[in-house]
Amino acid sequence: MTVDIADEQDEWQAALDTAQAELADLVDVRTFRHAGSPGQEVVNFVREHDIDEIIMGLARSGDISTIGSTTRVVLDFVDKPVFVLPSEPPWPSLRGAPGRRAGRPRPRRTPRRGRRPGAGAAAAGGRPTASH
C-alpha cells in the first residue's frame, strides 16, 4: 500500500486554512502545523509561545470518560488552563449546527469512576490563571 504524504499534508493545510478563515471574524487566529509526537509538540509550543489557555477535543470516540493520549500529556505537563470540549455540543439547539459531523454519537457526561474532571491538571501542579 502506498500513501501519498503530500496529499495528506495538503488536506491538513486545507483544514487549517478553512478553520482560520471561519474564525478570523471572531478572534485573532494563527495556525501552526508541527510534525512529531502530538502531545509533546503541544506542550513545547505552549512553553515556547507563552500560551495562556489551551482548548482541546475529546478522544475520537467522543466519550467524555475517554480523554485521548494527546490531551492526557497536555494535562500532565502544562501549568495553564486546559479546556476539553466534546465533539458534539451538549445543547440540543446546537446539534446539527454547521460543522457537526452527522452520525456521531453524543458523548456521555459522567467521568470515569474515581476520577474528577481536571484531576490531571491539578496533579501536575496546574492552576487556573488569568488570561492576558
CSV table of N, CA and C in Angstrom, one decimal:
chain,number,residue,atom,x,y,z
A,1,MET,N,0.8,-1.2,0.0
A,1,MET,CA,0.0,0.0,0.0
A,1,MET,C,0.9,1.2,0.0
A,2,THR,N,0.6,2.2,-0.8
A,2,THR,CA,1.3,3.4,-0.9
A,2,THR,C,0.4,4.6,-0.4
A,3,VAL,N,1.0,5.4,0.5
A,3,VAL,CA,0.3,6.6,0.9
A,3,VAL,C,1.0,7.8,0.5
A,4,ASP,N,0.3,8.7,-0.2
A,4,ASP,CA,1.0,9.9,-0.7
A,4,ASP,C,0.9,10.9,0.4
A,5,ILE,N,2.1,11.1,1.0
A,5,ILE,CA,2.2,12.1,2.2
A,5,ILE,C,1.9,13.5,1.7
A,6,ALA,N,2.2,13.8,0.5
A,6,ALA,CA,2.0,15.2,0.0
A,6,ALA,C,0.5,15.5,0.0
A,7,ASP,N,-0.3,14.5,-0.5
A,7,ASP,CA,-1.8,14.7,-0.5
A,7,ASP,C,-2.3,14.8,0.9
A,8,GLU,N,-1.8,14.0,1.9
A,8,GLU,CA,-2.3,14.1,3.2
A,8,GLU,C,-1.9,15.5,3.8
A,9,GLN,N,-0.7,15.9,3.6
A,9,GLN,CA,-0.3,17.2,4.1
A,9,GLN,C,-1.2,18.4,3.5
A,10,ASP,N,-1.5,18.2,2.2
A,10,ASP,CA,-2.4,19.2,1.6
A,10,ASP,C,-3.7,19.3,2.2
A,11,GLU,N,-4.3,18.1,2.6
A,11,GLU,CA,-5.6,18.0,3.3
A,11,GLU,C,-5.5,18.7,4.6
A,12,TRP,N,-4.4,18.5,5.4
A,12,TRP,CA,-4.3,19.1,6.7
A,12,TRP,C,-4.2,20.6,6.5
A,13,GLN,N,-3.4,21.1,5.6
A,13,GLN,CA,-3.2,22.5,5.4
A,13,GLN,C,-4.6,23.1,5.0
A,14,ALA,N,-5.3,22.4,4.1
A,14,ALA,CA,-6.6,23.0,3.7
A,14,ALA,C,-7.6,23.1,4.9
A,15,ALA,N,-7.5,22.1,5.8
A,15,ALA,CA,-8.4,22.1,7.0
A,15,ALA,C,-7.9,23.3,7.9
A,16,LEU,N,-6.6,23.5,8.1
A,16,LEU,CA,-6.2,24.6,8.9
A,16,LEU,C,-6.6,26.0,8.3
A,17,ASP,N,-6.5,26.1,6.9
A,17,ASP,CA,-6.9,27.3,6.2
A,17,ASP,C,-8.4,27.6,6.4
A,18,THR,N,-9.2,26.5,6.3
A,18,THR,CA,-10.6,26.7,6.5
A,18,THR,C,-10.9,27.1,7.9
A,19,ALA,N,-10.3,26.5,8.9
A,19,ALA,CA,-10.6,26.9,10.3
A,19,ALA,C,-10.2,28.3,10.5
A,20,GLN,N,-9.0,28.7,10.0
A,20,GLN,CA,-8.6,30.1,10.2
A,20,GLN,C,-9.5,31.1,9.6
A,21,ALA,N,-10.0,30.8,8.4
A,21,ALA,CA,-10.9,31.7,7.7
A,21,ALA,C,-12.3,31.8,8.4
A,22,GLU,N,-12.8,30.7,9.0
A,22,GLU,CA,-14.1,30.7,9.7
A,22,GLU,C,-14.0,31.4,11.0
A,23,LEU,N,-12.8,31.4,11.6
A,23,LEU,CA,-12.7,32.0,13.0
A,23,LEU,C,-12.1,33.4,12.9
A,24,ALA,N,-11.6,33.9,11.8
A,24,ALA,CA,-11.0,35.2,11.7
A,24,ALA,C,-11.8,36.3,12.1
A,25,ASP,N,-13.1,36.3,11.9
A,25,ASP,CA,-14.0,37.4,12.2
A,25,ASP,C,-14.3,37.4,13.7
A,26,LEU,N,-14.1,36.3,14.4
A,26,LEU,CA,-14.4,36.2,15.8
A,26,LEU,C,-13.2,36.4,16.8
A,27,VAL,N,-12.1,35.9,16.4
A,27,VAL,CA,-10.9,36.1,17.2
A,27,VAL,C,-9.6,36.2,16.4
A,28,ASP,N,-8.5,36.6,17.0
A,28,ASP,CA,-7.2,36.6,16.3
A,28,ASP,C,-6.7,35.2,16.2
A,29,VAL,N,-6.6,34.7,15.0
A,29,VAL,CA,-6.3,33.3,14.8
A,29,VAL,C,-5.0,33.2,14.0
A,30,ARG,N,-4.1,32.3,14.5
A,30,ARG,CA,-2.9,31.9,13.7
A,30,ARG,C,-2.8,30.4,13.8
A,31,THR,N,-2.6,29.8,12.7
A,31,THR,CA,-2.5,28.3,12.7
A,31,THR,C,-1.0,27.9,12.5
A,32,PHE,N,-0.7,26.8,13.1
A,32,PHE,CA,0.6,26.2,13.0
A,32,PHE,C,0.5,24.7,12.8
A,33,ARG,N,1.5,24.2,12.1
A,33,ARG,CA,1.5,22.7,11.8
A,33,ARG,C,2.9,22.2,12.2
A,34,HIS,N,2.9,21.2,13.1
A,34,HIS,CA,4.2,20.6,13.5
A,34,HIS,C,4.2,19.1,13.3
A,35,ALA,N,5.3,18.6,13.1
A,35,ALA,CA,5.5,17.1,13.0
A,35,ALA,C,6.1,16.6,14.3
A,36,GLY,N,5.7,15.4,14.7
A,36,GLY,CA,6.3,14.8,15.9
A,36,GLY,C,5.2,14.2,16.7
A,37,SER,N,5.5,13.9,18.0
A,37,SER,CA,4.6,13.4,18.9
A,37,SER,C,3.6,14.5,19.3
A,38,PRO,N,2.3,14.3,19.0
A,38,PRO,CA,1.3,15.4,19.2
A,38,PRO,C,1.3,16.0,20.6
A,39,GLY,N,1.3,15.2,21.6
A,39,GLY,CA,1.3,15.7,22.9
A,39,GLY,C,2.5,16.5,23.3
A,40,GLN,N,3.7,16.0,22.9
A,40,GLN,CA,4.9,16.7,23.2
A,40,GLN,C,5.0,18.0,22.4
A,41,GLU,N,4.5,18.0,21.2
A,41,GLU,CA,4.6,19.2,20.3
A,41,GLU,C,3.7,20.3,20.9
A,42,VAL,N,2.5,19.9,21.4
A,42,VAL,CA,1.6,20.9,22.0
A,42,VAL,C,2.3,21.5,23.3
A,43,VAL,N,2.8,20.6,24.1
A,43,VAL,CA,3.5,21.1,25.4
A,43,VAL,C,4.6,22.0,25.0
A,44,ASN,N,5.5,21.7,24.0
A,44,ASN,CA,6.6,22.5,23.6
A,44,ASN,C,6.1,23.9,23.1
A,45,PHE,N,5.0,23.8,22.3
A,45,PHE,CA,4.5,25.1,21.7
A,45,PHE,C,4.0,26.0,22.8
A,46,VAL,N,3.2,25.4,23.7
A,46,VAL,CA,2.7,26.2,24.8
A,46,VAL,C,3.8,26.9,25.6
A,47,ARG,N,4.9,26.2,25.9
A,47,ARG,CA,6.0,26.7,26.6
A,47,ARG,C,6.8,27.8,25.8
A,48,GLU,N,7.0,27.5,24.5
A,48,GLU,CA,7.8,28.4,23.7
A,48,GLU,C,7.1,29.7,23.4
A,49,HIS,N,5.7,29.7,23.3
A,49,HIS,CA,5.0,30.9,22.9
A,49,HIS,C,4.1,31.5,24.0
A,50,ASP,N,4.4,31.1,25.3
A,50,ASP,CA,3.7,31.6,26.4
A,50,ASP,C,2.2,31.7,26.2
A,51,ILE,N,1.6,30.6,25.9
A,51,ILE,CA,0.2,30.5,25.6
A,51,ILE,C,-0.6,30.6,27.0
A,52,ASP,N,-1.7,31.3,27.0
A,52,ASP,CA,-2.5,31.5,28.2
A,52,ASP,C,-3.5,30.4,28.5
A,53,GLU,N,-4.1,29.8,27.5
A,53,GLU,CA,-5.1,28.8,27.6
A,53,GLU,C,-5.0,27.8,26.5
A,54,ILE,N,-5.5,26.6,26.7
A,54,ILE,CA,-5.4,25.6,25.7
A,54,ILE,C,-6.8,25.0,25.6
A,55,ILE,N,-7.3,24.8,24.4
A,55,ILE,CA,-8.6,24.2,24.1
A,55,ILE,C,-8.3,22.9,23.3
A,56,MET,N,-8.8,21.8,23.8
A,56,MET,CA,-8.6,20.5,23.1
A,56,MET,C,-9.9,19.8,23.0
A,57,GLY,N,-10.0,18.8,22.1
A,57,GLY,CA,-11.1,18.0,21.9
A,57,GLY,C,-11.0,16.7,22.6
A,58,LEU,N,-12.1,16.0,22.8
A,58,LEU,CA,-12.1,14.6,23.4
A,58,LEU,C,-11.4,13.7,22.4
A,59,ALA,N,-11.2,12.5,22.9
A,59,ALA,CA,-10.7,11.4,22.0
A,59,ALA,C,-11.7,11.1,20.9
A,60,ARG,N,-11.2,10.5,19.8
A,60,ARG,CA,-12.1,10.3,18.7
A,60,ARG,C,-13.4,9.6,19.0
A,61,SER,N,-13.4,8.8,20.1
A,61,SER,CA,-14.6,8.1,20.5
A,61,SER,C,-15.7,9.0,20.9
A,62,GLY,N,-15.3,10.2,21.3
A,62,GLY,CA,-16.3,11.2,21.7
A,62,GLY,C,-16.8,11.0,23.1
A,63,ASP,N,-16.4,10.0,23.8
A,63,ASP,CA,-16.9,9.6,25.1
A,63,ASP,C,-16.1,10.4,26.2
A,64,ILE,N,-16.9,11.2,27.0
A,64,ILE,CA,-16.3,12.1,28.0
A,64,ILE,C,-15.3,11.3,28.9
A,65,SER,N,-15.5,10.0,29.1
A,65,SER,CA,-14.7,9.3,30.0
A,65,SER,C,-13.4,8.8,29.3
A,66,THR,N,-13.2,9.2,28.0
A,66,THR,CA,-12.0,8.8,27.3
A,66,THR,C,-11.3,10.0,26.8
A,67,ILE,N,-10.4,10.5,27.7
A,67,ILE,CA,-9.5,11.6,27.3
A,67,ILE,C,-8.4,10.9,26.5
A,68,GLY,N,-8.1,11.5,25.3
A,68,GLY,CA,-7.1,10.9,24.4
A,68,GLY,C,-5.7,11.1,25.0
A,69,SER,N,-4.8,10.4,24.4
A,69,SER,CA,-3.4,10.4,24.9
A,69,SER,C,-2.8,11.8,24.7
A,70,THR,N,-3.1,12.5,23.7
A,70,THR,CA,-2.5,13.8,23.5
A,70,THR,C,-3.0,14.8,24.5
A,71,THR,N,-4.3,14.7,24.8
A,71,THR,CA,-4.9,15.6,25.9
A,71,THR,C,-4.3,15.2,27.2
A,72,ARG,N,-4.1,13.9,27.5
A,72,ARG,CA,-3.6,13.5,28.7
A,72,ARG,C,-2.2,14.0,28.9
A,73,VAL,N,-1.3,14.0,27.9
A,73,VAL,CA,0.0,14.6,28.0
A,73,VAL,C,0.0,16.0,28.3
A,74,VAL,N,-0.9,16.8,27.6
A,74,VAL,CA,-1.0,18.2,27.9
A,74,VAL,C,-1.5,18.5,29.3
A,75,LEU,N,-2.5,17.8,29.8
A,75,LEU,CA,-3.0,18.0,31.1
A,75,LEU,C,-1.9,17.7,32.2
A,76,ASP,N,-1.0,16.7,31.9
A,76,ASP,CA,0.0,16.3,32.8
A,76,ASP,C,1.2,17.3,32.8
A,77,PHE,N,1.5,18.0,31.7
A,77,PHE,CA,2.8,18.7,31.6
A,77,PHE,C,2.7,20.2,31.4
A,78,VAL,N,1.5,20.8,31.4
A,78,VAL,CA,1.4,22.2,31.3
A,78,VAL,C,0.8,22.8,32.5
A,79,ASP,N,1.2,24.0,32.8
A,79,ASP,CA,0.6,24.7,34.0
A,79,ASP,C,-0.3,25.8,33.6
A,80,LYS,N,-1.1,25.6,32.6
A,80,LYS,CA,-2.1,26.6,32.1
A,80,LYS,C,-3.4,25.9,32.1
A,81,PRO,N,-4.5,26.7,32.1
A,81,PRO,CA,-5.8,26.1,32.0
A,81,PRO,C,-6.0,25.3,30.7
A,82,VAL,N,-6.6,24.1,30.8
A,82,VAL,CA,-6.9,23.3,29.6
A,82,VAL,C,-8.4,23.0,29.6
A,83,PHE,N,-9.0,23.4,28.5
A,83,PHE,CA,-10.4,23.2,28.3
A,83,PHE,C,-10.6,22.0,27.4
A,84,VAL,N,-11.3,21.0,27.8
A,84,VAL,CA,-11.5,19.8,26.9
A,84,VAL,C,-13.0,19.8,26.5
A,85,LEU,N,-13.2,19.9,25.2
A,85,LEU,CA,-14.6,20.1,24.6
A,85,LEU,C,-15.0,18.8,24.0
A,86,PRO,N,-16.3,18.5,24.1
A,86,PRO,CA,-16.9,17.3,23.4
A,86,PRO,C,-17.0,17.6,21.9
A,87,SER,N,-17.0,16.5,21.1
A,87,SER,CA,-17.1,16.7,19.6
A,87,SER,C,-18.5,17.1,19.2
A,88,GLU,N,-19.5,16.9,20.1
A,88,GLU,CA,-20.8,17.4,19.7
A,88,GLU,C,-21.3,18.3,20.9
A,89,PRO,N,-21.9,19.4,20.5
A,89,PRO,CA,-22.4,20.3,21.6
A,89,PRO,C,-23.4,19.6,22.5
A,90,PRO,N,-23.4,19.9,23.8
A,90,PRO,CA,-24.3,19.2,24.7
A,90,PRO,C,-25.7,19.8,24.6
A,91,TRP,N,-25.9,21.0,24.0
A,91,TRP,CA,-27.2,21.7,23.9
A,91,TRP,C,-27.9,21.2,22.7
A,92,PRO,N,-29.2,20.8,22.9
A,92,PRO,CA,-30.0,20.3,21.7
A,92,PRO,C,-30.1,21.3,20.6
A,93,SER,N,-30.1,22.6,20.9
A,93,SER,CA,-30.3,23.6,19.9
A,93,SER,C,-29.1,23.7,19.0
A,94,LEU,N,-27.9,23.2,19.4
A,94,LEU,CA,-26.7,23.3,18.6
A,94,LEU,C,-26.5,22.0,17.8
A,95,ARG,N,-27.1,20.9,18.2
A,95,ARG,CA,-26.9,19.7,17.4
A,95,ARG,C,-27.4,19.9,16.0
A,96,GLY,N,-26.6,19.5,15.1
A,96,GLY,CA,-26.9,19.6,13.7
A,96,GLY,C,-26.5,21.0,13.2
A,97,ALA,N,-25.8,21.8,14.0
A,97,ALA,CA,-25.3,23.1,13.5
A,97,ALA,C,-24.2,22.8,12.5
A,98,PRO,N,-23.9,23.8,11.6
A,98,PRO,CA,-22.8,23.6,10.7
A,98,PRO,C,-21.6,23.2,11.3
A,99,GLY,N,-20.8,22.3,10.7
A,99,GLY,CA,-19.6,21.8,11.3
A,99,GLY,C,-19.7,20.6,12.1
A,100,ARG,N,-20.9,20.2,12.5
A,100,ARG,CA,-21.1,18.9,13.2
A,100,ARG,C,-21.1,17.8,12.3
A,101,ARG,N,-20.4,16.7,12.7
A,101,ARG,CA,-20.3,15.5,11.8
A,101,ARG,C,-21.6,14.7,12.1
A,102,ALA,N,-22.3,14.4,11.0
A,102,ALA,CA,-23.5,13.7,11.1
A,102,ALA,C,-23.2,12.2,11.6
A,103,GLY,N,-24.1,11.7,12.4
A,103,GLY,CA,-24.0,10.3,12.8
A,103,GLY,C,-23.1,10.1,14.0
A,104,ARG,N,-22.4,11.1,14.5
A,104,ARG,CA,-21.5,10.9,15.7
A,104,ARG,C,-22.4,10.8,16.9
A,105,PRO,N,-22.1,9.8,17.7
A,105,PRO,CA,-22.9,9.6,19.0
A,105,PRO,C,-22.6,10.8,19.9
A,106,ARG,N,-23.6,11.1,20.7
A,106,ARG,CA,-23.4,12.1,21.8
A,106,ARG,C,-22.5,11.6,22.9
A,107,PRO,N,-21.5,12.3,23.4
A,107,PRO,CA,-20.7,11.8,24.4
A,107,PRO,C,-21.4,11.6,25.8
A,108,ARG,N,-21.0,10.7,26.6
A,108,ARG,CA,-21.6,10.5,27.9
A,108,ARG,C,-21.1,11.7,28.8
A,109,ARG,N,-21.8,12.0,29.8
A,109,ARG,CA,-21.5,13.1,30.6
A,109,ARG,C,-20.9,12.8,32.0
A,110,THR,N,-20.5,11.5,32.2
A,110,THR,CA,-20.0,11.1,33.5
A,110,THR,C,-18.5,10.8,33.4
A,111,PRO,N,-17.7,11.3,34.3
A,111,PRO,CA,-16.3,10.9,34.3
A,111,PRO,C,-16.1,9.5,34.8
A,112,ARG,N,-14.9,9.0,34.5
A,112,ARG,CA,-14.6,7.6,34.9
A,112,ARG,C,-14.7,7.5,36.5
A,113,ARG,N,-15.0,6.4,36.9
A,113,ARG,CA,-15.2,6.2,38.4
A,113,ARG,C,-13.9,6.5,39.1
A,114,GLY,N,-14.0,7.2,40.2
A,114,GLY,CA,-12.8,7.5,41.0
A,114,GLY,C,-12.0,8.7,40.5
A,115,ARG,N,-12.5,9.3,39.4
A,115,ARG,CA,-11.7,10.5,38.8
A,115,ARG,C,-12.6,11.7,38.8
A,116,ARG,N,-12.1,12.8,39.0
A,116,ARG,CA,-12.9,14.0,38.8
A,116,ARG,C,-12.3,14.8,37.6
A,117,PRO,N,-13.1,15.5,36.9
A,117,PRO,CA,-12.6,16.3,35.8
A,117,PRO,C,-11.6,17.3,36.3
A,118,GLY,N,-10.5,17.4,35.5
A,118,GLY,CA,-9.4,18.3,35.8
A,118,GLY,C,-8.4,17.7,36.8
A,119,ALA,N,-8.5,16.5,37.2
A,119,ALA,CA,-7.6,15.9,38.2
A,119,ALA,C,-6.2,15.8,37.7
A,120,GLY,N,-6.0,15.6,36.4
A,120,GLY,CA,-4.7,15.5,35.8
A,120,GLY,C,-4.0,16.8,35.9
A,121,ALA,N,-4.6,17.9,35.6
A,121,ALA,CA,-4.0,19.3,35.7
A,121,ALA,C,-3.6,19.6,37.1
A,122,ALA,N,-4.5,19.3,38.0
A,122,ALA,CA,-4.2,19.6,39.4
A,122,ALA,C,-3.1,18.8,39.9
A,123,ALA,N,-3.0,17.5,39.5
A,123,ALA,CA,-2.0,16.6,40.0
A,123,ALA,C,-0.6,17.1,39.4
A,124,ALA,N,-0.6,17.7,38.2
A,124,ALA,CA,0.6,18.2,37.6
A,124,ALA,C,1.0,19.6,38.1
A,125,GLY,N,0.2,20.1,39.1
A,125,GLY,CA,0.6,21.4,39.6
A,125,GLY,C,-0.1,22.5,38.8
A,126,GLY,N,-1.0,22.2,37.9
A,126,GLY,CA,-1.7,23.2,37.2
A,126,GLY,C,-2.7,24.0,38.0
A,127,ARG,N,-2.8,25.2,37.7
A,127,ARG,CA,-3.7,26.1,38.5
A,127,ARG,C,-4.3,27.1,37.5
A,128,PRO,N,-5.5,27.4,37.7
A,128,PRO,CA,-6.1,28.5,36.8
A,128,PRO,C,-5.4,29.8,36.9
A,129,THR,N,-5.2,30.4,35.8
A,129,THR,CA,-4.5,31.7,35.8
A,129,THR,C,-5.3,32.6,34.9
A,130,ALA,N,-5.2,33.9,35.2
A,130,ALA,CA,-5.9,34.9,34.3
A,130,ALA,C,-5.3,35.0,33.0
A,131,SER,N,-6.1,35.1,32.0
A,131,SER,CA,-5.6,35.3,30.6
A,131,SER,C,-5.1,36.7,30.4
A,132,HIS,N,-4.2,36.9,29.5
A,132,HIS,CA,-3.7,38.2,29.1
A,132,HIS,C,-4.6,38.8,28.1
